[in-house]
mmCIF file of C-alpha atoms and ligand atoms in Angstrom:
data_model
loop_
_atom_site.group_PDB
_atom_site.id
_atom_site.type_symbol
_atom_site.label_atom_id
_atom_site.label_comp_id
_atom_site.label_asym_id
_atom_site.label_seq_id
_atom_site.Cartn_x
_atom_site.Cartn_y
_atom_site.Cartn_z
ATOM 1 C CA MET U 671 -0.047 -0.545 -0.387
ATOM 2 C CA PHE U 672 3.036 2.312 1.198
ATOM 3 C CA GLU U 673 4.320 1.779 -2.009
ATOM 4 C CA LEU U 674 1.557 2.657 -4.363
ATOM 5 C CA GLU U 675 1.102 6.243 -2.350
ATOM 6 C CA LYS U 676 4.899 6.927 -2.558
ATOM 7 C CA ASP U 677 4.645 6.029 -6.742
ATOM 8 C CA GLY U 678 1.784 8.326 -6.907
ATOM 9 C CA LEU U 679 -0.299 4.915 -7.988
ATOM 10 C CA ILE U 680 -2.987 5.816 -5.705
ATOM 11 C CA ALA U 681 -4.711 8.244 -3.624
ATOM 12 C CA ASN U 682 -5.533 7.116 0.394
ATOM 13 C CA TYR U 683 -7.902 9.249 1.950
ATOM 14 C CA ASN U 684 -7.649 6.849 5.333
ATOM 15 C CA MET U 685 -4.213 8.444 6.019
ATOM 16 C CA LEU U 686 -5.229 12.292 6.502
ATOM 17 C CA GLU U 687 -4.405 13.233 9.456
ATOM 18 C CA GLU U 688 -8.523 14.895 8.895
ATOM 19 C CA SER U 689 -10.058 11.606 8.438
ATOM 20 C CA LYS U 690 -8.741 10.783 12.202
ATOM 21 C CA THR U 691 -9.803 11.161 15.264
ATOM 22 C CA GLU U 692 -8.014 12.584 18.563
ATOM 23 C CA PHE U 693 -8.778 9.429 20.483
ATOM 24 C CA LEU U 694 -7.759 6.995 17.948
ATOM 25 C CA PRO U 695 -5.284 4.316 19.620
ATOM 26 C CA GLU U 696 -1.898 3.313 18.314
ATOM 27 C CA GLU U 697 -2.651 0.031 19.232
ATOM 28 C CA VAL U 698 -5.978 -2.495 20.029
ATOM 29 C CA TRP U 699 -6.010 -5.856 21.454
ATOM 30 C CA ILE U 700 -8.594 -8.340 20.330
ATOM 31 C CA TRP U 701 -10.565 -9.782 22.953
ATOM 32 C CA ASP U 702 -12.791 -12.839 21.044
ATOM 33 C CA GLU U 703 -15.945 -14.287 21.571
ATOM 34 C CA THR U 704 -16.348 -16.940 18.952
ATOM 35 C CA LEU U 705 -16.566 -20.174 22.039
ATOM 36 C CA ARG U 706 -18.838 -18.047 23.964
ATOM 37 C CA ASP U 707 -21.343 -15.643 22.132
ATOM 38 C CA GLY U 708 -20.231 -17.324 18.808
ATOM 39 C CA GLU U 709 -21.208 -20.587 20.044
ATOM 40 C CA GLN U 710 -24.754 -19.653 20.958
ATOM 41 C CA THR U 711 -25.180 -19.213 16.958
ATOM 42 C CA PRO U 712 -28.025 -20.773 16.636
ATOM 43 C CA GLY U 713 -27.961 -25.040 15.968
ATOM 44 C CA VAL U 714 -23.975 -25.035 16.641
ATOM 45 C CA PHE U 715 -22.117 -27.294 18.909
ATOM 46 C CA LEU U 716 -18.071 -27.363 19.751
ATOM 47 C CA THR U 717 -15.993 -30.187 21.209
ATOM 48 C CA LEU U 718 -13.986 -30.254 23.652
ATOM 49 C CA ASP U 719 -11.247 -30.549 21.398
ATOM 50 C CA GLU U 720 -12.470 -28.291 18.895
ATOM 51 C CA LYS U 721 -12.566 -25.347 21.531
ATOM 52 C CA ILE U 722 -9.271 -26.220 22.514
ATOM 53 C CA GLU U 723 -7.990 -26.406 19.365
ATOM 54 C CA LEU U 724 -9.880 -22.739 18.666
ATOM 55 C CA ALA U 725 -8.298 -21.204 21.364
ATOM 56 C CA LYS U 726 -4.825 -22.561 20.798
ATOM 57 C CA LEU U 727 -4.655 -21.421 17.174
ATOM 58 C CA MET U 728 -6.118 -17.962 18.164
ATOM 59 C CA ASP U 729 -3.656 -17.550 20.952
ATOM 60 C CA GLU U 730 -0.966 -18.401 18.450
ATOM 61 C CA MET U 731 -2.062 -15.583 16.333
ATOM 62 C CA GLY U 732 -2.031 -13.200 18.935
ATOM 63 C CA VAL U 733 -5.757 -12.910 20.263
ATOM 64 C CA ALA U 734 -5.777 -11.054 23.480
ATOM 65 C CA VAL U 735 -8.689 -12.330 25.431
ATOM 66 C CA ILE U 736 -11.034 -14.981 24.750
ATOM 67 C CA ALA U 737 -13.778 -15.388 25.724
ATOM 68 C CA ALA U 738 -14.342 -19.673 26.718
ATOM 69 C CA GLY U 739 -17.858 -20.163 27.664
ATOM 70 C CA PHE U 740 -20.823 -18.993 29.990
ATOM 71 C CA PRO U 741 -19.886 -21.550 33.564
ATOM 72 C CA ALA U 742 -23.425 -21.176 34.911
ATOM 73 C CA VAL U 743 -24.689 -22.935 31.877
ATOM 74 C CA SER U 744 -23.970 -26.612 32.801
ATOM 75 C CA GLN U 745 -21.073 -28.445 34.910
ATOM 76 C CA SER U 746 -19.696 -30.150 31.507
ATOM 77 C CA GLU U 747 -19.219 -26.143 30.152
ATOM 78 C CA LYS U 748 -17.719 -25.754 33.771
ATOM 79 C CA ASP U 749 -15.437 -28.755 32.834
ATOM 80 C CA THR U 750 -14.479 -27.446 29.158
ATOM 81 C CA ILE U 751 -13.814 -24.208 30.463
ATOM 82 C CA LYS U 752 -11.611 -25.506 32.716
ATOM 83 C CA GLN U 753 -9.602 -27.850 30.281
ATOM 84 C CA ILE U 754 -9.276 -24.297 28.340
ATOM 85 C CA SER U 755 -8.006 -22.663 31.266
ATOM 86 C CA SER U 756 -5.285 -25.272 32.353
ATOM 87 C CA GLU U 757 -3.645 -25.444 29.435
ATOM 88 C CA ASN U 758 -1.287 -22.429 29.482
ATOM 89 C CA LEU U 759 -2.280 -20.131 27.007
ATOM 90 C CA GLY U 760 -0.374 -17.024 26.955
ATOM 91 C CA LEU U 761 -3.685 -15.425 26.732
ATOM 92 C CA SER U 762 -6.328 -14.119 29.177
ATOM 93 C CA VAL U 763 -8.866 -17.002 29.234
ATOM 94 C CA ALA U 764 -12.196 -15.430 30.479
ATOM 95 C CA ALA U 765 -15.770 -16.824 31.292
ATOM 96 C CA PRO U 766 -18.715 -14.401 32.177
ATOM 97 C CA ALA U 767 -20.713 -13.658 35.329
ATOM 98 C CA ARG U 768 -23.864 -12.787 35.291
ATOM 99 C CA ALA U 769 -23.807 -9.755 38.717
ATOM 100 C CA MET U 770 -24.094 -12.573 41.190
ATOM 101 C CA ARG U 771 -21.731 -14.305 43.440
ATOM 102 C CA SER U 772 -23.030 -17.685 42.602
ATOM 103 C CA ASP U 773 -21.804 -16.583 38.958
ATOM 104 C CA VAL U 774 -18.739 -15.587 40.017
ATOM 105 C CA ASP U 775 -17.828 -18.976 41.674
ATOM 106 C CA ALA U 776 -18.853 -20.903 39.082
ATOM 107 C CA CYS U 777 -16.056 -18.248 37.028
ATOM 108 C CA LEU U 778 -13.421 -19.082 39.177
ATOM 109 C CA GLU U 779 -13.715 -22.808 39.833
ATOM 110 C CA CYS U 780 -13.078 -23.036 36.226
ATOM 111 C CA GLU U 781 -9.635 -21.119 37.617
ATOM 112 C CA VAL U 782 -9.826 -18.818 34.363
ATOM 113 C CA ASP U 783 -7.621 -15.128 34.450
ATOM 114 C CA GLU U 784 -10.838 -12.968 33.566
ATOM 115 C CA ILE U 785 -14.095 -12.019 34.747
ATOM 116 C CA PRO U 786 -16.208 -10.130 32.260
ATOM 117 C CA ILE U 787 -19.590 -9.282 35.018
ATOM 118 C CA PHE U 788 -22.504 -8.584 33.359
ATOM 119 C CA ILE U 789 -25.948 -6.970 34.064
ATOM 120 C CA ALA U 790 -27.913 -5.729 31.680
ATOM 121 C CA SER U 791 -28.933 -1.991 31.829
ATOM 122 C CA SER U 792 -31.994 -1.129 29.877
ATOM 123 C CA ASN U 793 -35.679 0.001 30.878
ATOM 124 C CA LEU U 794 -36.766 -2.531 29.504
ATOM 125 C CA HIS U 795 -34.067 -5.380 30.466
ATOM 126 C CA LEU U 796 -34.796 -4.198 33.772
ATOM 127 C CA LYS U 797 -38.971 -4.313 33.469
ATOM 128 C CA TYR U 798 -39.606 -7.179 31.398
ATOM 129 C CA LYS U 799 -36.004 -9.729 31.834
ATOM 130 C CA LEU U 800 -34.100 -8.605 35.053
ATOM 131 C CA ARG U 801 -37.600 -7.706 37.549
ATOM 132 C CA MET U 802 -35.112 -5.412 39.217
ATOM 133 C CA THR U 803 -35.125 -1.393 40.000
ATOM 134 C CA ARG U 804 -32.226 0.012 39.175
ATOM 135 C CA LYS U 805 -31.458 0.118 42.859
ATOM 136 C CA GLN U 806 -30.955 -3.443 42.923
ATOM 137 C CA VAL U 807 -28.637 -3.502 39.350
ATOM 138 C CA VAL U 808 -26.492 -1.037 41.243
ATOM 139 C CA GLU U 809 -26.348 -3.181 44.567
ATOM 140 C CA ALA U 810 -25.472 -6.477 42.168
ATOM 141 C CA VAL U 811 -22.887 -4.705 40.244
ATOM 142 C CA ALA U 812 -21.341 -3.267 43.632
ATOM 143 C CA ASP U 813 -21.266 -6.152 45.103
ATOM 144 C CA SER U 814 -20.688 -9.096 42.362
ATOM 145 C CA VAL U 815 -17.522 -6.839 41.126
ATOM 146 C CA SER U 816 -16.027 -6.418 44.219
ATOM 147 C CA TYR U 817 -16.623 -9.870 45.473
ATOM 148 C CA ALA U 818 -14.639 -11.097 41.940
ATOM 149 C CA LYS U 819 -12.077 -8.671 42.777
ATOM 150 C CA ASP U 820 -11.320 -10.087 45.997
ATOM 151 C CA HIS U 821 -10.147 -13.423 44.488
ATOM 152 C CA GLY U 822 -7.263 -11.586 42.056
ATOM 153 C CA VAL U 823 -8.599 -12.170 39.189
ATOM 154 C CA VAL U 824 -8.867 -9.477 36.561
ATOM 155 C CA VAL U 825 -12.590 -8.522 36.469
ATOM 156 C CA ASP U 826 -14.368 -6.572 33.934
ATOM 157 C CA PHE U 827 -17.725 -5.106 33.561
ATOM 158 C CA ILE U 828 -20.193 -5.133 30.660
ATOM 159 C CA THR U 829 -24.060 -3.717 30.506
ATOM 160 C CA GLU U 830 -26.536 -5.857 27.856
ATOM 161 C CA ASP U 831 -28.231 -3.641 25.979
ATOM 162 C CA SER U 832 -26.100 -0.272 26.524
ATOM 163 C CA SER U 833 -27.105 1.004 23.219
ATOM 164 C CA ARG U 834 -30.795 1.407 24.382
ATOM 165 C CA THR U 835 -29.882 2.438 27.782
ATOM 166 C CA GLU U 836 -30.150 6.081 29.064
ATOM 167 C CA ILE U 837 -27.013 7.592 29.231
ATOM 168 C CA GLU U 838 -27.171 8.850 32.557
ATOM 169 C CA PHE U 839 -28.108 5.178 33.892
ATOM 170 C CA LEU U 840 -25.696 3.814 31.812
ATOM 171 C CA ILE U 841 -22.991 6.012 33.331
ATOM 172 C CA GLU U 842 -23.386 5.675 36.445
ATOM 173 C CA LEU U 843 -23.761 2.231 36.660
ATOM 174 C CA HIS U 844 -19.990 2.031 34.934
ATOM 175 C CA LYS U 845 -18.964 4.524 37.437
ATOM 176 C CA VAL U 846 -20.029 1.725 40.195
ATOM 177 C CA ALA U 847 -18.479 -1.251 38.727
ATOM 178 C CA ILE U 848 -14.962 0.782 38.256
ATOM 179 C CA GLU U 849 -15.326 2.503 42.050
ATOM 180 C CA ALA U 850 -16.124 -1.662 42.743
ATOM 181 C CA GLY U 851 -12.551 -2.139 41.408
ATOM 182 C CA ALA U 852 -13.651 -3.185 37.685
ATOM 183 C CA ASP U 853 -10.607 -3.256 35.815
ATOM 184 C CA LYS U 854 -11.778 -2.845 31.753
ATOM 185 C CA ILE U 855 -15.497 -2.114 30.873
ATOM 186 C CA CYS U 856 -17.897 -3.077 27.941
ATOM 187 C CA ALA U 857 -20.870 -1.246 25.786
ATOM 188 C CA CYS U 858 -22.828 -3.694 24.074
ATOM 189 C CA ASP U 859 -24.426 -2.992 20.985
ATOM 190 C CA THR U 860 -26.406 -5.813 22.046
ATOM 191 C CA VAL U 861 -29.638 -5.995 19.216
ATOM 192 C CA GLY U 862 -27.191 -4.144 16.550
ATOM 193 C CA PHE U 863 -29.454 -0.616 17.494
ATOM 194 C CA LEU U 864 -26.813 1.740 16.527
ATOM 195 C CA ARG U 865 -25.430 3.313 13.631
ATOM 196 C CA PRO U 866 -21.251 4.437 13.525
ATOM 197 C CA LEU U 867 -22.308 8.201 14.542
ATOM 198 C CA SER U 868 -24.304 7.314 16.832
ATOM 199 C CA MET U 869 -21.670 4.301 18.563
ATOM 200 C CA LYS U 870 -19.502 7.921 18.394
ATOM 201 C CA TYR U 871 -21.460 9.880 20.708
ATOM 202 C CA LEU U 872 -22.059 7.131 23.315
ATOM 203 C CA MET U 873 -19.045 6.321 23.434
ATOM 204 C CA SER U 874 -17.650 9.760 23.956
ATOM 205 C CA LYS U 875 -19.523 9.998 26.549
ATOM 206 C CA ILE U 876 -18.379 7.043 28.651
ATOM 207 C CA ARG U 877 -15.007 8.175 27.872
ATOM 208 C CA GLU U 878 -15.776 11.484 28.957
ATOM 209 C CA GLU U 879 -17.982 10.742 32.076
ATOM 210 C CA VAL U 880 -16.581 7.224 33.452
ATOM 211 C CA LEU U 881 -13.636 7.354 32.843
ATOM 212 C CA LYS U 882 -13.306 10.340 35.299
ATOM 213 C CA VAL U 883 -13.402 7.846 38.517
ATOM 214 C CA LYS U 884 -10.020 5.694 37.350
ATOM 215 C CA LYS U 885 -8.826 5.768 33.385
ATOM 216 C CA VAL U 886 -9.403 2.182 32.607
ATOM 217 C CA PRO U 887 -9.238 0.576 29.184
ATOM 218 C CA LEU U 888 -12.849 0.625 26.908
ATOM 219 C CA ALA U 889 -14.434 -2.211 25.040
ATOM 220 C CA VAL U 890 -17.569 -2.465 23.090
ATOM 221 C CA HIS U 891 -19.309 -5.782 21.586
ATOM 222 C CA CYS U 892 -21.399 -5.078 18.627
ATOM 223 C CA HIS U 893 -24.193 -7.368 16.594
ATOM 224 C CA ASP U 894 -24.814 -7.536 13.171
ATOM 225 C CA ASP U 895 -28.284 -6.828 12.749
ATOM 226 C CA PHE U 896 -28.193 -4.015 10.263
ATOM 227 C CA GLY U 897 -24.877 -4.739 9.127
ATOM 228 C CA LEU U 898 -22.863 -2.314 10.749
ATOM 229 C CA ALA U 899 -21.354 -4.522 13.464
ATOM 230 C CA THR U 900 -17.674 -3.736 11.748
ATOM 231 C CA SER U 901 -18.296 0.184 11.206
ATOM 232 C CA ASN U 902 -20.027 0.480 14.741
ATOM 233 C CA THR U 903 -16.838 -1.414 16.232
ATOM 234 C CA LEU U 904 -14.651 0.992 14.123
ATOM 235 C CA ALA U 905 -16.577 3.505 15.383
ATOM 236 C CA ALA U 906 -15.948 2.761 18.675
ATOM 237 C CA ILE U 907 -12.299 2.727 18.518
ATOM 238 C CA GLU U 908 -12.372 5.843 16.902
ATOM 239 C CA GLU U 909 -13.561 7.385 20.180
ATOM 240 C CA GLY U 910 -10.716 5.830 21.637
ATOM 241 C CA VAL U 911 -11.861 2.035 22.791
ATOM 242 C CA THR U 912 -8.968 -0.302 22.997
ATOM 243 C CA PHE U 913 -10.502 -4.175 23.243
ATOM 244 C CA PRO U 914 -12.993 -4.691 20.359
ATOM 245 C CA LEU U 915 -14.873 -7.509 21.017
ATOM 246 C CA THR U 916 -15.434 -10.072 17.937
ATOM 247 C CA CYS U 917 -15.813 -13.324 16.574
ATOM 248 C CA ILE U 918 -14.729 -15.621 13.355
ATOM 249 C CA ASN U 919 -16.192 -15.116 10.745
ATOM 250 C CA GLY U 920 -19.137 -12.693 12.344
ATOM 251 C CA TYR U 921 -20.592 -15.736 13.898
ATOM 252 C CA GLY U 922 -22.785 -15.066 17.104
ATOM 253 C CA GLU U 923 -26.868 -14.793 17.659
ATOM 254 C CA ARG U 924 -28.925 -13.868 14.772
ATOM 255 C CA ALA U 925 -26.996 -11.642 12.830
ATOM 256 C CA GLY U 926 -23.994 -12.725 14.430
ATOM 257 C CA ASN U 927 -21.237 -10.637 15.662
ATOM 258 C CA ALA U 928 -18.395 -8.008 14.575
ATOM 259 C CA PRO U 929 -16.379 -10.331 12.698
ATOM 260 C CA LEU U 930 -12.619 -10.637 13.703
ATOM 261 C CA GLU U 931 -11.193 -10.759 10.374
ATOM 262 C CA GLU U 932 -12.723 -7.652 9.209
ATOM 263 C CA VAL U 933 -11.993 -5.606 12.438
ATOM 264 C CA VAL U 934 -8.626 -6.736 12.126
ATOM 265 C CA MET U 935 -7.951 -5.959 8.812
ATOM 266 C CA ALA U 936 -9.609 -2.566 8.905
ATOM 267 C CA LEU U 937 -7.628 -1.478 11.545
ATOM 268 C CA GLU U 938 -4.428 -2.683 10.292
ATOM 269 C CA VAL U 939 -4.776 -1.605 6.379
ATOM 270 C CA LEU U 940 -7.449 1.306 6.700
ATOM 271 C CA TYR U 941 -6.137 3.505 10.034
ATOM 272 C CA GLY U 942 -2.559 1.780 10.268
ATOM 273 C CA ILE U 943 -3.238 0.239 14.384
ATOM 274 C CA ASN U 944 -1.323 -2.241 15.898
ATOM 275 C CA THR U 945 -3.844 -5.366 16.167
ATOM 276 C CA HIS U 946 -0.873 -7.717 17.382
ATOM 277 C CA ILE U 947 -2.534 -10.482 15.269
ATOM 278 C CA LYS U 948 -0.493 -12.606 12.850
ATOM 279 C CA THR U 949 -3.119 -11.412 9.738
ATOM 280 C CA GLU U 950 -1.149 -14.107 7.711
ATOM 281 C CA LYS U 951 -2.875 -16.915 9.857
ATOM 282 C CA LEU U 952 -6.977 -15.355 9.070
ATOM 283 C CA TYR U 953 -7.791 -17.842 6.365
ATOM 284 C CA GLU U 954 -6.642 -20.568 8.441
ATOM 285 C CA LEU U 955 -8.367 -19.312 11.019
ATOM 286 C CA SER U 956 -11.900 -18.903 9.191
ATOM 287 C CA THR U 957 -11.388 -22.147 7.704
ATOM 288 C CA LEU U 958 -10.967 -24.127 10.557
ATOM 289 C CA THR U 959 -14.160 -22.438 12.697
ATOM 290 C CA GLU U 960 -16.094 -22.929 9.482
ATOM 291 C CA LYS U 961 -14.974 -26.702 10.103
ATOM 292 C CA TYR U 962 -15.687 -27.200 13.315
ATOM 293 C CA PHE U 963 -19.464 -24.737 13.654
ATOM 294 C CA THR U 964 -20.508 -26.368 9.953
ATOM 295 C CA VAL U 965 -22.514 -22.909 9.591
ATOM 296 C CA PRO U 966 -21.277 -22.025 5.476
ATOM 297 C CA VAL U 967 -18.803 -18.558 5.004
ATOM 298 C CA PRO U 968 -20.981 -17.068 3.005
ATOM 299 C CA VAL U 969 -18.604 -16.849 -0.665
ATOM 300 C CA HIS U 970 -18.766 -12.987 -1.135
ATOM 301 C CA LYS U 971 -18.127 -12.483 2.475
ATOM 302 C CA ALA U 972 -15.463 -10.163 3.185
ATOM 303 C CA ILE U 973 -12.025 -11.234 2.983
ATOM 304 C CA VAL U 974 -12.210 -15.065 4.599
ATOM 305 C CA GLY U 975 -15.453 -15.582 1.795
ATOM 306 C CA GLU U 976 -14.165 -17.987 -1.408
ATOM 307 C CA ASN U 977 -14.617 -15.225 -3.882
ATOM 308 C CA ALA U 978 -12.503 -12.534 -2.141
ATOM 309 C CA PHE U 979 -9.972 -12.753 -3.764
ATOM 310 C CA SER U 980 -11.580 -14.266 -6.609
ATOM 311 C CA HIS U 981 -11.671 -12.631 -10.242
ATOM 312 C CA GLU U 982 -13.885 -13.132 -13.615
ATOM 313 C CA SER U 983 -14.666 -10.115 -15.406
ATOM 314 C CA GLY U 984 -12.016 -10.028 -18.660
ATOM 315 C CA ILE U 985 -11.396 -6.218 -17.595
ATOM 316 C CA HIS U 986 -10.797 -6.997 -14.028
ATOM 317 C CA ILE U 987 -8.380 -10.209 -15.083
ATOM 318 C CA HIS U 988 -6.583 -7.988 -17.208
ATOM 319 C CA GLY U 989 -6.163 -4.860 -14.477
ATOM 320 C CA GLU U 990 -4.856 -7.802 -11.886
ATOM 321 C CA MET U 991 -2.417 -9.493 -14.094
ATOM 322 C CA GLU U 992 -0.980 -5.836 -15.198
ATOM 323 C CA HIS U 993 -0.215 -5.072 -11.608
ATOM 324 C CA HIS U 994 -2.310 -7.369 -8.383
ATOM 325 C CA ARG U 995 -3.258 -3.950 -6.692
ATOM 326 C CA ALA U 996 -5.117 -2.621 -9.552
ATOM 327 C CA TYR U 997 -8.680 -4.858 -8.203
ATOM 328 C CA GLU U 998 -7.482 -5.966 -5.194
ATOM 329 C CA PRO U 999 -7.112 -4.037 -1.520
ATOM 330 C CA ILE U 1000 -4.819 -5.937 -0.239
ATOM 331 C CA SER U 1001 -2.184 -8.987 -1.216
ATOM 332 C CA PRO U 1002 -4.418 -12.160 -0.707
ATOM 333 C CA SER U 1003 -1.076 -13.349 0.942
ATOM 334 C CA SER U 1004 -1.891 -10.818 3.788
ATOM 335 C CA VAL U 1005 -4.282 -13.058 5.062
ATOM 336 C CA GLY U 1006 -2.508 -16.135 3.947
ATOM 337 C CA ARG U 1007 -4.784 -17.354 0.894
ATOM 338 C CA GLY U 1008 -4.183 -16.748 -2.717
ATOM 339 C CA ARG U 1009 -5.798 -15.340 -5.370
ATOM 340 C CA LYS U 1010 -8.091 -17.095 -8.706
ATOM 341 C CA PHE U 1011 -9.415 -16.613 -11.894
ATOM 342 C CA PHE U 1012 -12.378 -17.933 -13.497
ATOM 343 C CA MET U 1013 -13.558 -19.151 -16.741
ATOM 344 C CA GLY U 1014 -16.913 -18.642 -17.250
ATOM 345 C CA LYS U 1015 -19.126 -15.829 -19.942
ATOM 346 C CA PHE U 1016 -16.886 -13.174 -18.930
ATOM 347 C CA THR U 1017 -13.484 -13.997 -19.460
ATOM 348 C CA GLY U 1018 -11.272 -12.030 -21.967
ATOM 349 C CA ALA U 1019 -8.323 -12.907 -24.198
ATOM 350 C CA HIS U 1020 -5.975 -11.571 -21.662
ATOM 351 C CA ALA U 1021 -6.622 -14.456 -19.353
ATOM 352 C CA ILE U 1022 -6.914 -17.206 -21.317
ATOM 353 C CA ARG U 1023 -3.181 -15.799 -23.085
ATOM 354 C CA HIS U 1024 -1.932 -15.648 -19.373
ATOM 355 C CA LYS U 1025 -2.828 -19.226 -18.366
ATOM 356 C CA LEU U 1026 -1.641 -20.596 -21.936
ATOM 357 C CA GLU U 1027 2.207 -18.720 -20.961
ATOM 358 C CA LYS U 1028 1.894 -20.183 -17.386
ATOM 359 C CA LYS U 1029 1.639 -23.484 -19.290
ATOM 360 C CA GLY U 1030 4.514 -22.665 -21.956
ATOM 361 C CA ILE U 1031 1.612 -22.710 -24.639
ATOM 362 C CA GLU U 1032 2.234 -20.950 -27.620
ATOM 363 C CA ALA U 1033 -1.095 -19.915 -29.429
ATOM 364 C CA THR U 1034 -2.309 -17.795 -32.776
ATOM 365 C CA ASP U 1035 -4.363 -14.628 -31.497
ATOM 366 C CA ASP U 1036 -7.169 -16.413 -33.675
ATOM 367 C CA GLU U 1037 -7.150 -19.592 -31.719
ATOM 368 C CA VAL U 1038 -6.690 -17.315 -28.563
ATOM 369 C CA SER U 1039 -10.342 -16.427 -29.408
ATOM 370 C CA ILE U 1040 -11.534 -19.263 -30.085
ATOM 371 C CA ILE U 1041 -10.704 -20.786 -26.743
ATOM 372 C CA VAL U 1042 -12.749 -17.902 -25.511
ATOM 373 C CA GLU U 1043 -15.497 -18.164 -27.781
ATOM 374 C CA ARG U 1044 -16.039 -21.664 -26.940
ATOM 375 C CA ILE U 1045 -15.713 -20.731 -23.129
ATOM 376 C CA LYS U 1046 -18.621 -18.830 -23.341
ATOM 377 C CA GLU U 1047 -20.838 -21.094 -25.405
ATOM 378 C CA LEU U 1048 -19.732 -23.908 -22.602
ATOM 379 C CA GLN U 1049 -21.044 -21.738 -20.176
ATOM 380 C CA GLU U 1050 -24.017 -20.401 -21.869
ATOM 381 C CA LYS U 1051 -25.179 -23.978 -23.297
ATOM 382 C CA LEU U 1052 -25.233 -25.194 -19.748
ATOM 383 C CA GLY U 1053 -28.344 -25.967 -18.351
ATOM 384 C CA LYS U 1054 -29.650 -24.222 -15.104
ATOM 385 C CA ASP U 1055 -32.206 -27.330 -13.581
ATOM 386 C CA ASP U 1056 -29.139 -29.472 -12.598
ATOM 387 C CA MET U 1057 -27.438 -26.255 -10.882
ATOM 388 C CA ARG U 1058 -30.870 -25.273 -9.090
ATOM 389 C CA SER U 1059 -31.812 -28.676 -7.630
ATOM 390 C CA ALA U 1060 -28.154 -29.448 -6.280
ATOM 391 C CA PHE U 1061 -28.470 -26.180 -4.682
ATOM 392 C CA ASN U 1062 -31.716 -26.757 -3.014
ATOM 393 C CA ASP U 1063 -30.696 -30.118 -1.704
ATOM 394 C CA VAL U 1064 -27.891 -28.187 -0.180
ATOM 395 C CA LYS U 1065 -30.183 -25.695 1.689
ATOM 396 C CA LYS U 1066 -32.368 -28.556 2.545
ATOM 397 C CA ILE U 1067 -29.823 -30.853 4.248
ATOM 398 C CA MET U 1068 -28.076 -27.492 5.917
ATOM 399 C CA SER U 1069 -31.103 -26.315 7.538
ATOM 400 C CA GLU U 1070 -31.884 -29.790 8.844
ATOM 401 C CA MET U 1071 -28.836 -29.743 10.585
ATOM 402 C CA HIS U 1072 -29.110 -26.539 12.057
ATOM 403 C CA THR U 1073 -32.566 -27.149 13.601
ATOM 404 C CA GLY U 1074 -31.109 -28.456 16.677
ATOM 405 C CA VAL U 1075 -34.279 -30.485 18.659
ATOM 406 C CA SER U 1076 -37.233 -30.112 16.660
ATOM 407 C CA GLU U 1077 -40.174 -29.022 17.704
ATOM 408 C CA ASP U 1078 -41.574 -32.996 17.680
ATOM 409 C CA GLU U 1079 -38.583 -34.232 19.324
ATOM 410 C CA LEU U 1080 -39.484 -31.351 21.838
ATOM 411 C CA TRP U 1081 -43.062 -32.722 22.838
ATOM 412 C CA GLU U 1082 -41.701 -36.568 22.853
ATOM 413 C CA ILE U 1083 -39.642 -35.773 26.032
ATOM 414 C CA VAL U 1084 -41.850 -33.562 27.524
ATOM 415 C CA ASN U 1085 -44.444 -36.779 27.214
ATOM 416 C CA ASP U 1086 -41.836 -38.789 28.455
ATOM 417 C CA VAL U 1087 -41.368 -36.516 31.315
ATOM 418 C CA THR U 1088 -44.810 -35.263 32.577
ATOM 419 C CA GLY U 1089 -46.641 -38.375 30.493
ATOM 420 C CA LYS U 1090 -48.815 -35.271 29.094
ATOM 421 C CA GLY U 1091 -47.690 -33.759 25.740
ATOM 422 C CA ILE U 1092 -48.488 -34.893 22.489
HETATM 423 MN MN1 MN T 1442 -23.838 -10.902 22.057
#
């Protein structure tokens, strides 16, 4: 990228001082939620071995914190987290707790390095989910945070649904947590309800008001309900956040979370911020996670999708052959990939000639244009019926794989247990 700018071949608005903010950090640390929020992708579960392998790869790549699971869910979840903790990884193994001592105890049992304590903060969640008053919430936060702190672990404080919480209460709650000893604080756009500018407003308020108590690092957790998870994460970082929460491939509840690979590459390339991540391992991490999640990554997905560095149009392939940055913002090798040229109706003579040259085959212009014509004819003649029916079969199999327990199976269990139901 630097070379292209130096040679005057491209303009780069990203590097203009006017396009940066005062609070932009020089480095950030990735806090990954794939093994917790990611595993909450409907229908997905991971085995212990899969979780350990993913944790090890993230450790090797430079991820700073991983949420390993949620101990309060079950004994087997606790056992899994304990196993991950015992792997002696360089990263910090975290497990979340609701703002109650029993959840903190469950995390301590797993011998984790870090306990993110969370509680919902919006009126909606207080009234209908927690059925707690604000006063009760404040007390629960002060008590659970200081209780966890007394056990010598790193303690984070997370407000759930922060982005739909009145700012005064949000500030108050985070202040209480810091006063009780919280080491980091995290705001969540739990239902992906913010846009980048409103995220900047929210984070600037937290930075200005909450950090008066004590300067602790800020974290952010964004969901992709409007396709803005990455943008909102970057907006938060522009206001000083240094711990973005991510999920590999953007997995997670509903529309998922901010994808690790997008956040990392945008920060490294578009902002010049050090993420401490070995980016050339990103593709390996993505494909391994896809394999264990059995949730396909969309072919057009940024950075890791099958087509992210593929070209079909003759014009693009021609440009690519003359200069690889013509139609690629970054080198595919920077994320551990190669580029692909597809042969189809948009393929031109340049692409064919390039292929032939690579094989050492000489051909006349006429021969090349006949080959191009034949490729176009062949694709246009292919019936779409077979392709459609294969696609429908794959979709059907995938949806059956990810339904978890079906309605019928649920009522069978109910009938088994209660003798009533079906
Ligand atoms: Mn979440």
